[in-house]
mmCIF file of C-alpha atoms in Angstrom:
data_model
loop_
_atom_site.group_PDB
_atom_site.id
_atom_site.type_symbol
_atom_site.label_atom_id
_atom_site.label_comp_id
_atom_site.label_asym_id
_atom_site.label_seq_id
_atom_site.Cartn_x
_atom_site.Cartn_y
_atom_site.Cartn_z
ATOM 1 C CA MET A 1 71.076 -4.247 -98.603
ATOM 2 C CA LYS A 2 68.924 -3.991 -101.766
ATOM 3 C CA ILE A 3 65.734 -1.988 -101.308
ATOM 4 C CA SER A 4 62.927 -2.582 -103.970
ATOM 5 C CA LYS A 5 61.206 0.621 -105.126
ATOM 6 C CA LEU A 6 57.737 -0.563 -104.016
ATOM 7 C CA TYR A 7 59.304 -1.340 -100.703
ATOM 8 C CA HIS A 8 60.641 2.246 -100.446
ATOM 9 C CA ASP A 9 57.223 3.599 -101.735
ATOM 10 C CA PHE A 10 55.376 1.635 -99.044
ATOM 11 C CA PHE A 11 57.857 2.765 -96.223
ATOM 12 C CA GLU A 12 57.577 6.410 -97.491
ATOM 13 C CA SER A 13 53.725 6.216 -97.724
ATOM 14 C CA GLU A 14 53.636 4.864 -94.061
ATOM 15 C CA LYS A 15 55.961 7.463 -92.787
ATOM 16 C CA SER A 16 53.930 10.364 -94.295
ATOM 17 C CA GLY A 17 50.503 8.489 -93.544
ATOM 18 C CA GLY A 18 51.666 8.350 -89.932
ATOM 19 C CA PHE A 19 51.981 12.056 -89.531
ATOM 20 C CA THR A 20 48.715 12.437 -91.009
ATOM 21 C CA LEU A 21 47.158 9.955 -88.611
ATOM 22 C CA ILE A 22 48.670 12.177 -85.546
ATOM 23 C CA PHE A 23 47.110 15.124 -87.383
ATOM 24 C CA CYS A 24 43.794 13.713 -87.744
ATOM 25 C CA THR A 25 43.919 11.933 -84.039
ATOM 26 C CA LEU A 26 44.758 15.540 -82.542
ATOM 27 C CA LEU A 27 41.897 17.360 -84.756
ATOM 28 C CA SER A 28 39.277 14.720 -83.880
ATOM 29 C CA LEU A 29 39.838 14.950 -80.275
ATOM 30 C CA LEU A 30 40.193 18.995 -80.482
ATOM 31 C CA ILE A 31 36.480 19.037 -82.534
ATOM 32 C CA ALA A 32 34.783 16.421 -80.233
ATOM 33 C CA ASN A 33 35.582 18.288 -76.913
ATOM 34 C CA SER A 34 34.569 21.896 -78.435
ATOM 35 C CA PHE A 35 31.170 23.513 -78.389
ATOM 36 C CA ILE A 36 30.272 21.254 -81.451
ATOM 37 C CA GLY A 37 31.286 18.201 -79.660
ATOM 38 C CA GLU A 38 27.939 16.319 -79.595
ATOM 39 C CA SER A 39 27.007 17.202 -83.216
ATOM 40 C CA TYR A 40 30.439 16.161 -84.336
ATOM 41 C CA VAL A 41 30.410 12.602 -82.693
ATOM 42 C CA GLY A 42 26.772 12.138 -83.708
ATOM 43 C CA PHE A 43 27.804 12.758 -87.328
ATOM 44 C CA TRP A 44 29.739 9.313 -87.365
ATOM 45 C CA HIS A 45 26.780 7.552 -86.027
ATOM 46 C CA ILE A 46 24.620 8.781 -88.804
ATOM 47 C CA GLN A 47 22.686 5.777 -90.229
ATOM 48 C CA MET A 48 23.268 5.001 -93.922
ATOM 49 C CA GLY A 49 21.033 2.030 -94.678
ATOM 50 C CA GLN A 50 21.620 -0.770 -92.137
ATOM 51 C CA HIS A 51 24.811 0.646 -90.633
ATOM 52 C CA SER A 52 26.348 3.760 -89.385
ATOM 53 C CA LEU A 53 28.995 6.029 -91.294
ATOM 54 C CA GLU A 54 31.602 4.766 -88.608
ATOM 55 C CA HIS A 55 30.375 1.078 -89.329
ATOM 56 C CA TRP A 56 30.896 1.411 -93.080
ATOM 57 C CA ILE A 57 34.354 2.983 -92.378
ATOM 58 C CA ASN A 58 35.537 0.093 -89.891
ATOM 59 C CA ASP A 59 33.843 -2.637 -91.958
ATOM 60 C CA GLY A 60 34.188 -1.373 -95.592
ATOM 61 C CA LEU A 61 36.951 0.848 -96.201
ATOM 62 C CA MET A 62 39.233 -1.007 -93.707
ATOM 63 C CA THR A 63 38.985 -3.847 -95.789
ATOM 64 C CA ILE A 64 40.960 -2.086 -98.388
ATOM 65 C CA PHE A 65 43.359 -1.560 -95.557
ATOM 66 C CA PHE A 66 43.773 -5.182 -95.176
ATOM 67 C CA LEU A 67 44.091 -5.919 -98.551
ATOM 68 C CA LEU A 68 47.429 -3.745 -98.590
ATOM 69 C CA ILE A 69 48.430 -5.629 -95.621
ATOM 70 C CA GLY A 70 47.897 -8.759 -97.370
ATOM 71 C CA LEU A 71 49.441 -7.468 -100.391
ATOM 72 C CA GLU A 72 52.637 -6.180 -98.478
ATOM 73 C CA LEU A 73 52.859 -9.728 -96.655
ATOM 74 C CA GLU A 74 52.595 -11.426 -99.893
ATOM 75 C CA ARG A 75 55.527 -9.695 -101.340
ATOM 76 C CA GLU A 76 57.553 -10.220 -98.139
ATOM 77 C CA LEU A 77 56.811 -13.912 -98.389
ATOM 78 C CA TYR A 78 57.741 -14.241 -101.970
ATOM 79 C CA ASP A 79 60.377 -11.688 -102.434
ATOM 80 C CA GLY A 80 61.323 -9.892 -99.284
ATOM 81 C CA GLU A 81 62.349 -10.391 -95.783
ATOM 82 C CA LEU A 82 60.270 -13.249 -95.360
ATOM 83 C CA SER A 83 61.161 -14.972 -98.346
ATOM 84 C CA SER A 84 63.755 -16.838 -96.569
ATOM 85 C CA VAL A 85 63.142 -18.813 -93.740
ATOM 86 C CA LYS A 86 66.339 -18.027 -91.605
ATOM 87 C CA SER A 87 65.518 -14.477 -92.447
ATOM 88 C CA ALA A 88 62.065 -14.790 -91.418
ATOM 89 C CA LEU A 89 62.700 -16.345 -88.183
ATOM 90 C CA LEU A 90 63.909 -12.843 -86.459
ATOM 91 C CA PRO A 91 60.930 -11.012 -87.276
ATOM 92 C CA PHE A 92 58.655 -13.751 -86.886
ATOM 93 C CA SER A 93 59.910 -14.568 -83.144
ATOM 94 C CA ALA A 94 59.993 -11.074 -82.512
ATOM 95 C CA ALA A 95 56.224 -10.797 -83.399
ATOM 96 C CA VAL A 96 55.344 -13.586 -81.315
ATOM 97 C CA GLY A 97 56.939 -12.538 -78.652
ATOM 98 C CA GLY A 98 55.413 -9.028 -78.964
ATOM 99 C CA MET A 99 51.578 -10.712 -79.131
ATOM 100 C CA LEU A 100 51.829 -13.327 -76.251
ATOM 101 C CA LEU A 101 53.402 -11.438 -73.633
ATOM 102 C CA PRO A 102 50.865 -8.198 -73.878
ATOM 103 C CA ALA A 103 48.101 -10.905 -74.186
ATOM 104 C CA GLY A 104 49.473 -12.582 -71.012
ATOM 105 C CA LEU A 105 49.925 -9.056 -69.155
ATOM 106 C CA TYR A 106 46.249 -7.988 -69.663
ATOM 107 C CA LEU A 107 44.734 -11.353 -68.816
ATOM 108 C CA ILE A 108 46.549 -11.300 -65.396
ATOM 109 C CA PHE A 109 44.483 -8.243 -64.649
ATOM 110 C CA ASN A 110 41.113 -9.269 -66.454
ATOM 111 C CA TYR A 111 41.025 -12.970 -66.578
ATOM 112 C CA GLY A 112 37.499 -14.092 -65.403
ATOM 113 C CA THR A 113 35.872 -10.680 -65.783
ATOM 114 C CA ASP A 114 33.595 -9.147 -68.415
ATOM 115 C CA THR A 115 36.743 -7.289 -69.880
ATOM 116 C CA GLN A 116 38.907 -10.491 -70.586
ATOM 117 C CA SER A 117 37.928 -10.174 -74.276
ATOM 118 C CA GLY A 118 40.083 -7.174 -74.684
ATOM 119 C CA PHE A 119 43.079 -9.314 -74.588
ATOM 120 C CA GLY A 120 43.858 -8.941 -78.428
ATOM 121 C CA ILE A 121 43.966 -5.095 -77.825
ATOM 122 C CA PRO A 122 47.710 -4.712 -76.857
ATOM 123 C CA MET A 123 48.940 -7.435 -79.099
ATOM 124 C CA ALA A 124 48.732 -4.855 -82.388
ATOM 125 C CA THR A 125 51.372 -2.625 -83.665
ATOM 126 C CA ASP A 126 50.177 0.199 -86.023
ATOM 127 C CA ILE A 127 52.544 0.142 -88.854
ATOM 128 C CA ALA A 128 52.052 3.704 -89.918
ATOM 129 C CA PHE A 129 52.783 5.253 -86.784
ATOM 130 C CA ALA A 130 55.743 3.135 -85.752
ATOM 131 C CA ILE A 131 57.332 3.547 -89.121
ATOM 132 C CA GLY A 132 56.529 7.418 -88.939
ATOM 133 C CA ILE A 133 58.351 7.698 -85.738
ATOM 134 C CA LEU A 134 61.165 5.543 -86.860
ATOM 135 C CA SER A 135 61.638 8.017 -90.075
ATOM 136 C CA LEU A 136 62.069 11.140 -87.668
ATOM 137 C CA LEU A 137 65.597 9.593 -87.035
ATOM 138 C CA GLY A 138 66.634 10.083 -90.352
ATOM 139 C CA ASN A 139 69.425 8.316 -92.111
ATOM 140 C CA LYS A 140 70.933 7.248 -88.799
ATOM 141 C CA VAL A 141 68.477 4.292 -89.142
ATOM 142 C CA PRO A 142 70.333 0.911 -90.716
ATOM 143 C CA ILE A 143 68.313 -0.447 -93.520
ATOM 144 C CA SER A 144 67.838 -3.891 -91.561
ATOM 145 C CA LEU A 145 66.027 -1.943 -88.801
ATOM 146 C CA LYS A 146 63.757 -0.519 -91.305
ATOM 147 C CA ILE A 147 63.133 -3.824 -92.903
ATOM 148 C CA PHE A 148 63.105 -5.630 -89.423
ATOM 149 C CA LEU A 149 60.204 -3.137 -87.985
ATOM 150 C CA THR A 150 58.180 -3.490 -91.223
ATOM 151 C CA ALA A 151 58.399 -7.126 -91.335
ATOM 152 C CA LEU A 152 57.382 -7.463 -87.661
ATOM 153 C CA ALA A 153 54.373 -5.076 -87.924
ATOM 154 C CA VAL A 154 53.324 -7.043 -91.058
ATOM 155 C CA ILE A 155 53.464 -10.456 -89.310
ATOM 156 C CA ASP A 156 51.967 -8.509 -86.078
ATOM 157 C CA ASP A 157 48.942 -7.673 -88.327
ATOM 158 C CA LEU A 158 48.649 -10.989 -89.558
ATOM 159 C CA GLY A 159 48.508 -12.294 -86.078
ATOM 160 C CA ALA A 160 45.860 -9.686 -85.292
ATOM 161 C CA ILE A 161 43.801 -10.639 -88.482
ATOM 162 C CA LEU A 162 43.884 -14.493 -87.191
ATOM 163 C CA ILE A 163 42.800 -13.388 -83.575
ATOM 164 C CA ILE A 164 39.870 -11.301 -84.899
ATOM 165 C CA ALA A 165 38.940 -14.205 -87.137
ATOM 166 C CA ILE A 166 39.283 -16.824 -84.179
ATOM 167 C CA PHE A 167 38.292 -14.859 -81.098
ATOM 168 C CA TYR A 168 36.068 -12.241 -82.199
ATOM 169 C CA THR A 169 33.506 -14.156 -84.505
ATOM 170 C CA LYS A 170 30.286 -14.567 -82.320
ATOM 171 C CA SER A 171 28.139 -16.580 -84.420
ATOM 172 C CA ILE A 172 28.542 -17.726 -88.216
ATOM 173 C CA LEU A 173 25.931 -18.061 -90.704
ATOM 174 C CA TRP A 174 27.453 -20.942 -92.590
ATOM 175 C CA THR A 175 25.682 -20.501 -95.975
ATOM 176 C CA ASN A 176 27.052 -16.903 -96.363
ATOM 177 C CA LEU A 177 30.513 -18.058 -95.090
ATOM 178 C CA ILE A 178 30.682 -20.766 -97.812
ATOM 179 C CA ILE A 179 29.474 -18.550 -100.808
ATOM 180 C CA SER A 180 32.538 -15.966 -99.615
ATOM 181 C CA LEU A 181 34.899 -18.833 -99.461
ATOM 182 C CA SER A 182 33.658 -20.320 -102.729
ATOM 183 C CA ILE A 183 34.366 -17.008 -104.601
ATOM 184 C CA PHE A 184 37.508 -17.165 -103.039
ATOM 185 C CA ALA A 185 38.221 -20.385 -104.441
ATOM 186 C CA LEU A 186 37.005 -19.167 -107.892
ATOM 187 C CA LEU A 187 39.438 -16.288 -107.645
ATOM 188 C CA LEU A 188 42.403 -18.701 -106.721
ATOM 189 C CA VAL A 189 41.309 -20.681 -110.207
ATOM 190 C CA PHE A 190 41.562 -17.372 -112.216
ATOM 191 C CA ASN A 191 45.095 -16.953 -110.588
ATOM 192 C CA ARG A 192 46.203 -20.571 -111.631
ATOM 193 C CA LEU A 193 44.711 -19.783 -115.275
ATOM 194 C CA LYS A 194 47.060 -16.642 -115.311
ATOM 195 C CA VAL A 195 44.064 -14.312 -115.568
ATOM 196 C CA ARG A 196 45.799 -10.765 -115.079
ATOM 197 C CA ASN A 197 42.932 -8.557 -115.521
ATOM 198 C CA LEU A 198 42.003 -6.678 -112.385
ATOM 199 C CA ILE A 199 38.604 -6.282 -112.921
ATOM 200 C CA PRO A 200 37.581 -9.959 -112.376
ATOM 201 C CA TYR A 201 39.237 -10.113 -109.059
ATOM 202 C CA LEU A 202 37.589 -6.658 -108.047
ATOM 203 C CA ILE A 203 34.186 -7.563 -108.710
ATOM 204 C CA GLY A 204 34.855 -11.089 -107.051
ATOM 205 C CA GLY A 205 36.232 -9.291 -104.175
ATOM 206 C CA PHE A 206 33.185 -7.453 -103.595
ATOM 207 C CA PHE A 207 30.750 -10.101 -103.510
ATOM 208 C CA MET A 208 33.105 -11.955 -101.166
ATOM 209 C CA TRP A 209 33.117 -9.136 -98.994
ATOM 210 C CA TYR A 210 29.771 -8.733 -99.130
ATOM 211 C CA PHE A 211 28.875 -12.376 -98.266
ATOM 212 C CA MET A 212 31.598 -12.208 -95.721
ATOM 213 C CA LEU A 213 29.777 -9.253 -93.974
ATOM 214 C CA ASN A 214 26.638 -11.058 -93.754
ATOM 215 C CA SER A 215 28.179 -14.302 -92.550
ATOM 216 C CA GLY A 216 29.453 -13.235 -88.612
ATOM 217 C CA VAL A 217 33.170 -13.356 -89.573
ATOM 218 C CA HIS A 218 34.756 -9.918 -89.798
ATOM 219 C CA ALA A 219 34.122 -8.695 -93.312
ATOM 220 C CA THR A 220 37.790 -7.022 -93.398
ATOM 221 C CA ILE A 221 39.141 -11.017 -93.740
ATOM 222 C CA THR A 222 38.289 -10.564 -97.215
ATOM 223 C CA GLY A 223 40.884 -8.228 -98.092
ATOM 224 C CA VAL A 224 43.620 -10.412 -96.964
ATOM 225 C CA LEU A 225 42.307 -13.357 -98.780
ATOM 226 C CA LEU A 226 41.967 -11.274 -102.055
ATOM 227 C CA ALA A 227 45.657 -10.005 -101.648
ATOM 228 C CA PHE A 228 46.639 -13.755 -102.041
ATOM 229 C CA ALA A 229 44.161 -14.805 -104.983
ATOM 230 C CA LEU A 230 45.870 -11.627 -106.973
ATOM 231 C CA PRO A 231 48.633 -12.931 -109.238
ATOM 232 C CA PHE A 232 51.985 -12.555 -108.181
ATOM 233 C CA GLY A 233 53.818 -13.734 -110.882
ATOM 234 C CA ASN A 234 57.829 -12.513 -110.618
ATOM 235 C CA GLY A 235 56.577 -9.681 -108.665
ATOM 236 C CA ASP A 236 57.578 -7.286 -111.279
ATOM 237 C CA GLU A 237 55.966 -3.776 -112.118
ATOM 238 C CA LYS A 238 53.682 -5.395 -114.467
ATOM 239 C CA SER A 239 52.360 -8.101 -112.077
ATOM 240 C CA THR A 240 48.757 -7.666 -111.056
ATOM 241 C CA SER A 241 49.866 -7.940 -107.245
ATOM 242 C CA TYR A 242 52.587 -4.770 -107.942
ATOM 243 C CA ILE A 243 49.932 -2.603 -109.839
ATOM 244 C CA MET A 244 47.447 -2.961 -107.111
ATOM 245 C CA GLN A 245 49.601 -2.610 -104.164
ATOM 246 C CA HIS A 246 51.219 0.608 -105.792
ATOM 247 C CA TRP A 247 47.792 1.990 -106.574
ATOM 248 C CA LEU A 248 46.678 1.525 -102.874
ATOM 249 C CA HIS A 249 49.451 2.944 -100.964
ATOM 250 C CA ARG A 250 48.307 6.805 -101.169
ATOM 251 C CA PRO A 251 44.531 5.999 -100.820
ATOM 252 C CA VAL A 252 45.135 4.150 -97.468
ATOM 253 C CA ALA A 253 47.530 6.290 -96.174
ATOM 254 C CA PHE A 254 45.922 9.542 -96.909
ATOM 255 C CA PHE A 255 42.366 9.003 -97.089
ATOM 256 C CA ILE A 256 41.233 5.469 -95.383
ATOM 257 C CA LEU A 257 43.267 5.510 -92.523
ATOM 258 C CA PRO A 258 42.827 9.362 -91.482
ATOM 259 C CA LEU A 259 39.036 8.824 -92.117
ATOM 260 C CA PHE A 260 39.270 5.868 -89.548
ATOM 261 C CA ALA A 261 40.985 8.158 -87.096
ATOM 262 C CA LEU A 262 38.647 10.755 -87.343
ATOM 263 C CA ALA A 263 35.676 8.504 -86.847
ATOM 264 C CA ASN A 264 37.252 6.417 -84.063
ATOM 265 C CA THR A 265 38.878 9.397 -82.063
ATOM 266 C CA ALA A 266 35.727 11.209 -81.665
ATOM 267 C CA ILE A 267 35.822 10.926 -78.086
ATOM 268 C CA ILE A 268 34.273 13.301 -75.680
ATOM 269 C CA ILE A 269 36.300 13.236 -72.567
ATOM 270 C CA ASN A 270 34.596 13.883 -69.512
ATOM 271 C CA SER A 271 35.663 15.136 -66.316
ATOM 272 C CA GLY A 272 37.142 12.597 -64.234
ATOM 273 C CA TRP A 273 38.206 10.419 -67.135
ATOM 274 C CA GLU A 274 41.654 9.543 -65.481
ATOM 275 C CA HIS A 275 40.185 7.596 -62.695
ATOM 276 C CA ALA A 276 38.884 5.183 -65.581
ATOM 277 C CA MET A 277 42.481 4.717 -66.347
ATOM 278 C CA LEU A 278 43.097 2.807 -63.248
ATOM 279 C CA GLU A 279 40.397 0.138 -64.052
ATOM 280 C CA THR A 280 41.837 -3.326 -64.805
ATOM 281 C CA TYR A 281 41.232 -3.302 -68.567
ATOM 282 C CA THR A 282 42.976 0.016 -69.231
ATOM 283 C CA LEU A 283 45.952 -0.852 -66.978
ATOM 284 C CA GLY A 284 45.918 -3.907 -69.258
ATOM 285 C CA ILE A 285 46.233 -2.215 -72.169
ATOM 286 C CA ALA A 286 49.082 0.179 -70.801
ATOM 287 C CA LEU A 287 51.181 -2.518 -69.265
ATOM 288 C CA GLY A 288 50.727 -4.468 -72.490
ATOM 289 C CA LEU A 289 51.729 -1.569 -75.135
ATOM 290 C CA ILE A 290 54.386 0.085 -72.706
ATOM 291 C CA PHE A 291 56.199 -2.862 -71.234
ATOM 292 C CA GLY A 292 54.513 -6.266 -72.633
ATOM 293 C CA LYS A 293 55.465 -5.234 -76.418
ATOM 294 C CA PRO A 294 59.306 -4.230 -76.425
ATOM 295 C CA ILE A 295 60.034 -6.919 -73.578
ATOM 296 C CA GLY A 296 58.260 -9.584 -75.570
ATOM 297 C CA ILE A 297 59.894 -8.498 -78.851
ATOM 298 C CA PHE A 298 63.121 -8.364 -77.309
ATOM 299 C CA LEU A 299 63.263 -11.589 -75.393
ATOM 300 C CA PHE A 300 61.788 -13.743 -77.906
ATOM 301 C CA SER A 301 64.325 -12.478 -80.378
ATOM 302 C CA TYR A 302 67.246 -12.730 -78.083
ATOM 303 C CA PHE A 303 66.595 -16.290 -77.384
ATOM 304 C CA ALA A 304 65.816 -17.114 -80.961
ATOM 305 C CA VAL A 305 69.318 -15.672 -81.765
ATOM 306 C CA LYS A 306 70.946 -17.465 -78.943
ATOM 307 C CA LEU A 307 69.464 -20.682 -79.870
ATOM 308 C CA LYS A 308 70.800 -20.329 -83.482
ATOM 309 C CA ILE A 309 67.321 -20.134 -84.823
ATOM 310 C CA CYS A 310 68.341 -17.106 -86.733
ATOM 311 C CA HIS A 311 70.819 -14.528 -86.548
ATOM 312 C CA LEU A 312 70.916 -10.811 -85.870
ATOM 313 C CA PRO A 313 72.023 -8.520 -89.162
ATOM 314 C CA ASP A 314 75.297 -7.053 -89.028
ATOM 315 C CA ASP A 315 74.224 -3.694 -88.906
ATOM 316 C CA LEU A 316 71.570 -4.120 -86.126
ATOM 317 C CA ASN A 317 72.318 -4.288 -81.875
ATOM 318 C CA TRP A 318 70.287 -5.460 -79.197
ATOM 319 C CA LYS A 319 70.053 -1.839 -77.871
ATOM 320 C CA SER A 320 68.459 -0.540 -81.293
ATOM 321 C CA LEU A 321 66.052 -3.954 -81.613
ATOM 322 C CA PHE A 322 64.802 -3.165 -77.969
ATOM 323 C CA GLY A 323 64.057 0.365 -78.742
ATOM 324 C CA VAL A 324 62.445 -0.729 -82.167
ATOM 325 C CA GLY A 325 60.406 -3.024 -79.420
ATOM 326 C CA PHE A 326 59.058 0.131 -78.110
ATOM 327 C CA LEU A 327 57.769 1.213 -81.232
ATOM 328 C CA GLY A 328 56.066 -1.916 -81.626
ATOM 329 C CA GLY A 329 53.801 -1.045 -78.576
ATOM 330 C CA ILE A 330 52.308 1.839 -80.682
ATOM 331 C CA GLY A 331 48.973 0.065 -81.206
ATOM 332 C CA PHE A 332 46.576 2.887 -82.538
ATOM 333 C CA THR A 333 44.889 1.558 -85.518
ATOM 334 C CA MET A 334 44.636 -2.038 -85.067
ATOM 335 C CA SER A 335 44.416 -1.526 -81.195
ATOM 336 C CA ILE A 336 41.410 0.634 -81.546
ATOM 337 C CA PHE A 337 39.983 -1.722 -84.226
ATOM 338 C CA ILE A 338 40.016 -4.750 -81.936
ATOM 339 C CA THR A 339 38.519 -2.480 -79.218
ATOM 340 C CA LEU A 340 35.561 -2.312 -81.467
ATOM 341 C CA LEU A 341 35.096 -5.912 -81.627
ATOM 342 C CA ALA A 342 36.138 -6.861 -77.983
ATOM 343 C CA PHE A 343 33.723 -4.447 -76.183
ATOM 344 C CA SER A 344 29.860 -3.617 -76.590
ATOM 345 C CA ASP A 345 29.892 -1.098 -73.686
ATOM 346 C CA ALA A 346 30.241 2.604 -74.840
ATOM 347 C CA GLU A 347 31.830 3.342 -71.900
ATOM 348 C CA HIS A 348 34.468 0.562 -71.963
ATOM 349 C CA ILE A 349 35.442 1.553 -75.901
ATOM 350 C CA ASP A 350 35.997 5.128 -74.859
ATOM 351 C CA ASN A 351 38.237 4.450 -72.018
ATOM 352 C CA ALA A 352 40.128 1.928 -73.599
ATOM 353 C CA LYS A 353 40.499 4.311 -76.649
ATOM 354 C CA ILE A 354 42.076 6.924 -74.535
ATOM 355 C CA MET A 355 44.209 4.385 -72.872
ATOM 356 C CA ILE A 356 45.571 3.138 -76.133
ATOM 357 C CA LEU A 357 46.343 6.869 -77.384
ATOM 358 C CA LEU A 358 48.137 7.510 -74.107
ATOM 359 C CA ALA A 359 49.933 4.271 -74.220
ATOM 360 C CA SER A 360 50.973 4.456 -77.768
ATOM 361 C CA LEU A 361 52.223 7.981 -77.224
ATOM 362 C CA ILE A 362 54.459 6.906 -74.222
ATOM 363 C CA ALA A 363 55.749 3.951 -76.133
ATOM 364 C CA GLY A 364 56.389 6.330 -78.952
ATOM 365 C CA VAL A 365 58.253 8.604 -77.193
ATOM 366 C CA ILE A 366 60.533 6.548 -75.421
ATOM 367 C CA GLY A 367 61.317 4.340 -78.162
ATOM 368 C CA PHE A 368 61.996 7.524 -80.425
ATOM 369 C CA PHE A 369 64.686 8.873 -77.666
ATOM 370 C CA PHE A 370 65.970 5.211 -76.948
ATOM 371 C CA LEU A 371 66.749 4.728 -80.383
ATOM 372 C CA LYS A 372 68.328 7.996 -80.747
ATOM 373 C CA THR A 373 70.530 7.224 -78.068
ATOM 374 C CA ALA A 374 71.189 3.938 -79.258
ATOM 375 C CA LEU A 375 71.930 4.571 -82.906
ATOM 376 C CA LYS A 376 74.431 7.694 -81.651
ATOM 377 C CA ASN A 377 76.291 5.497 -79.672
ATOM 378 C CA GLN A 378 76.568 2.712 -82.548
ATOM 379 C CA ALA A 379 77.809 5.333 -84.924
ATOM 380 C CA ASN A 380 80.226 6.587 -82.518
ATOM 381 C CA SER A 381 81.477 3.221 -82.057
ATOM 382 C CA SER A 382 82.244 2.554 -85.676
ATOM 383 C CA ASN A 383 83.685 5.806 -86.190
ATOM 384 C CA ASN A 384 86.284 5.021 -83.603
ATOM 385 C CA LEU A 385 87.156 1.828 -84.983
#
């Protein structure tokens, strides 16, 4: 199966970025619970203008992360796994199942309570962590499995973006929203006029972000909009989209996401924290990520194939797909991001973050060993033929 250079770069940067995220998360938790913990946590809440440093990272720099996700989604739609309806339906079905079942499990415990807004937390997959864990299995991993996980995670992120736009927008200032969308429309006109220079898009993207930030709709949405405004052309190395995507890989993987991890895992863990892990919202997160994700991904994929909506690639089997479902339960970046939008209570936010870390760790470990066994058995079966 052919793999583009850009996809290879994307996979490699996400893999390395996943390891960097693990390091930054452990470092942040260690510092937050050391003798300088309060000063460290306070650092991320330093006011810079109208917002804290943490807020600027989450609403500003993370827009660039969403721009990269949008560019990868665009490439998948035009020239990748999602460019063919038949090929796209397997990861699409898996992603839908991996979003609906975790949300449903969460709502079973929290519907009608003041924490029901957290239903979006276990719906997300952290693409960097998931690819990082998959890469630990080395050359045993079939190319189709790498592409399936990437497509699944990208669709998953798109789903999370839609969830944020629809369910986590509390009030809208229509004037600013209309201005932002008008700028987006202008950028689309530039695209149609074959304007290839990046500068007009970057300037327009900045003002689109500014007005979106002040509209009530979460500003990171502009990252995805800008991605689809950039000219894709034939997708070669000279296209505007390719240049931007290639340039963003390393800054996102090694600066933006690590900074997000440092800022958002600065959690002081107090004695008795384990009791909070039995609250309905933390249980909902745990069940959603550890059980809802793999079961939802597997069942929706299985029925899609059995109903002949799509087909399972020749180098994949159901055991390896189920194992990848557990990697889909690594929520981290997007789960924490949605937590910040879903809850306003600081205690709820910190407890949810701790459970996201624990559940993601459990899902990742199970996924790794499950896949290691499944791929070894698959290799032995092939050798015996």
